[in-house]
Coordinates of C-alpha atoms in Angstrom, one line a residue:
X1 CA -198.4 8.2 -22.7
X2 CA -199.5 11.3 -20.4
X3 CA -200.4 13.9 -23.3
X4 CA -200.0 16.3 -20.9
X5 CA -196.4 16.0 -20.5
X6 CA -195.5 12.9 -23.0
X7 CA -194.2 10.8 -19.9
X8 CA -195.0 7.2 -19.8
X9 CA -198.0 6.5 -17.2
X10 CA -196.3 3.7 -15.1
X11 CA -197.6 0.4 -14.9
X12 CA -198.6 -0.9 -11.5
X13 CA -197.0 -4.8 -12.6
X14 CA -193.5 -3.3 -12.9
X15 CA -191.3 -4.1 -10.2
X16 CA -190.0 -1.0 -8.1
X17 CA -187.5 0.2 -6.0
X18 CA -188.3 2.4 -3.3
X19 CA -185.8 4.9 -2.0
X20 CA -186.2 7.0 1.4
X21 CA -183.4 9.6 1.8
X22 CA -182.8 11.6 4.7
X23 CA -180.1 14.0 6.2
X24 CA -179.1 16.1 8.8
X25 CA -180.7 14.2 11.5
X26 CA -178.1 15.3 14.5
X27 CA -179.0 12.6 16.5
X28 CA -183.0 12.3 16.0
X29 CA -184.5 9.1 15.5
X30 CA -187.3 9.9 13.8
X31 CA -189.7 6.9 12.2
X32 CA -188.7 6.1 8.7
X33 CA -191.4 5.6 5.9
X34 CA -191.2 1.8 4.2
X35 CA -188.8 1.7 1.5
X36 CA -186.2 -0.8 -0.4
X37 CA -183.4 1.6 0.3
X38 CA -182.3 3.7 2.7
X39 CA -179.8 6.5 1.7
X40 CA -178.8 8.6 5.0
X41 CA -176.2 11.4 4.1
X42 CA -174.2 13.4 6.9
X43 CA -175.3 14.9 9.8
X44 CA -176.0 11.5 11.3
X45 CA -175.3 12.8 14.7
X46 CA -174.7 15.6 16.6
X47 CA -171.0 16.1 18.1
X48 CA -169.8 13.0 16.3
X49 CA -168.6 11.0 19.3
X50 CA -168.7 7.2 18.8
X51 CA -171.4 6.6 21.8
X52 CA -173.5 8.8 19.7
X53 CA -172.7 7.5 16.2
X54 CA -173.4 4.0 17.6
X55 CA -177.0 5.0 18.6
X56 CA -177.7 6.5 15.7
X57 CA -176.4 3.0 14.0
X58 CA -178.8 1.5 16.1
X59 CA -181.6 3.2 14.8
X60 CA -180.8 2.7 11.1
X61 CA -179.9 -1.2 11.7
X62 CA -183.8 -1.2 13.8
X63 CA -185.0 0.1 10.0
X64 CA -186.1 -2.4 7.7
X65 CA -184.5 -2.1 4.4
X66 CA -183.0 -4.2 2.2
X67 CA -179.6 -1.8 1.1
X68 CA -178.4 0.6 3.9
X69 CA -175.9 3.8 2.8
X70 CA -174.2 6.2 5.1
X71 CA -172.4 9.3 3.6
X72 CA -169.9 10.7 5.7
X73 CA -170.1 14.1 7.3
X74 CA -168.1 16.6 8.2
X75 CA -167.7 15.9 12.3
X76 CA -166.2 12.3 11.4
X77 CA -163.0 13.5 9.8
X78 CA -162.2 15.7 13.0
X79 CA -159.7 14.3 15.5
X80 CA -158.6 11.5 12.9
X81 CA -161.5 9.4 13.8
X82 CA -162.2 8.9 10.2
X83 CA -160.8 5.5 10.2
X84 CA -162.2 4.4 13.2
X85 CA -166.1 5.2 12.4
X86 CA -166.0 3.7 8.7
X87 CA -164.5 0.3 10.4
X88 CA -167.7 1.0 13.0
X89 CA -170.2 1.1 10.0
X90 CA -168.8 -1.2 7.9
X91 CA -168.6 -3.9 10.5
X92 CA -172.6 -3.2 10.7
X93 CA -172.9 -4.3 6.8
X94 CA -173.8 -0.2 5.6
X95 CA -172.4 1.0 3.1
X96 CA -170.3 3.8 3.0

């Protein structure tokens, strides 16, 4: 135990999971840190068009992580293209 704050100190033999979360990315690709998971939420492009939304799906299937998860933003339920960009990620294997 940390005395400090009565925490356990965590032992370097335990099995982790790594998580990297990011948001509001509006089309930036930036490099990703290594990690088990990756948790992107909204934002995950700029004007929500499909040619853009595919890039970005590009970039995140180019990551290397084990679990992939995509929350929705706000530009994909515009025009009814709701539908149409789940089917788009979910053909890719993210979650959503």
């Amino acid at each position: 135990m940390n005395r400090q704050n009565n925490l356990p100190i965590p032992r370097r033999n335990i099995a982790t999971t790594r998580f990297v979360l990011i948001s509001d990315t509006y089309g930036y690709h930036p490099a990703l840190p290594k990690g088990d998971v990756l948790c992107h939420a909204r934002g995950l492009s700029n004007t929500g068009s499909i040619s853009e939304l595919r890039k970005a799906l590009d970039w995140i299937d180019k990551a290397d992580f084990g679990v992939k998860i995509i929350i929705a933003g706000q530009s994909w339920k515009k025009n009814g293209r709701q539908n149409k960009i789940l089917t788009l990620i979910r053909k890719q294997g993210y979650y959503t």
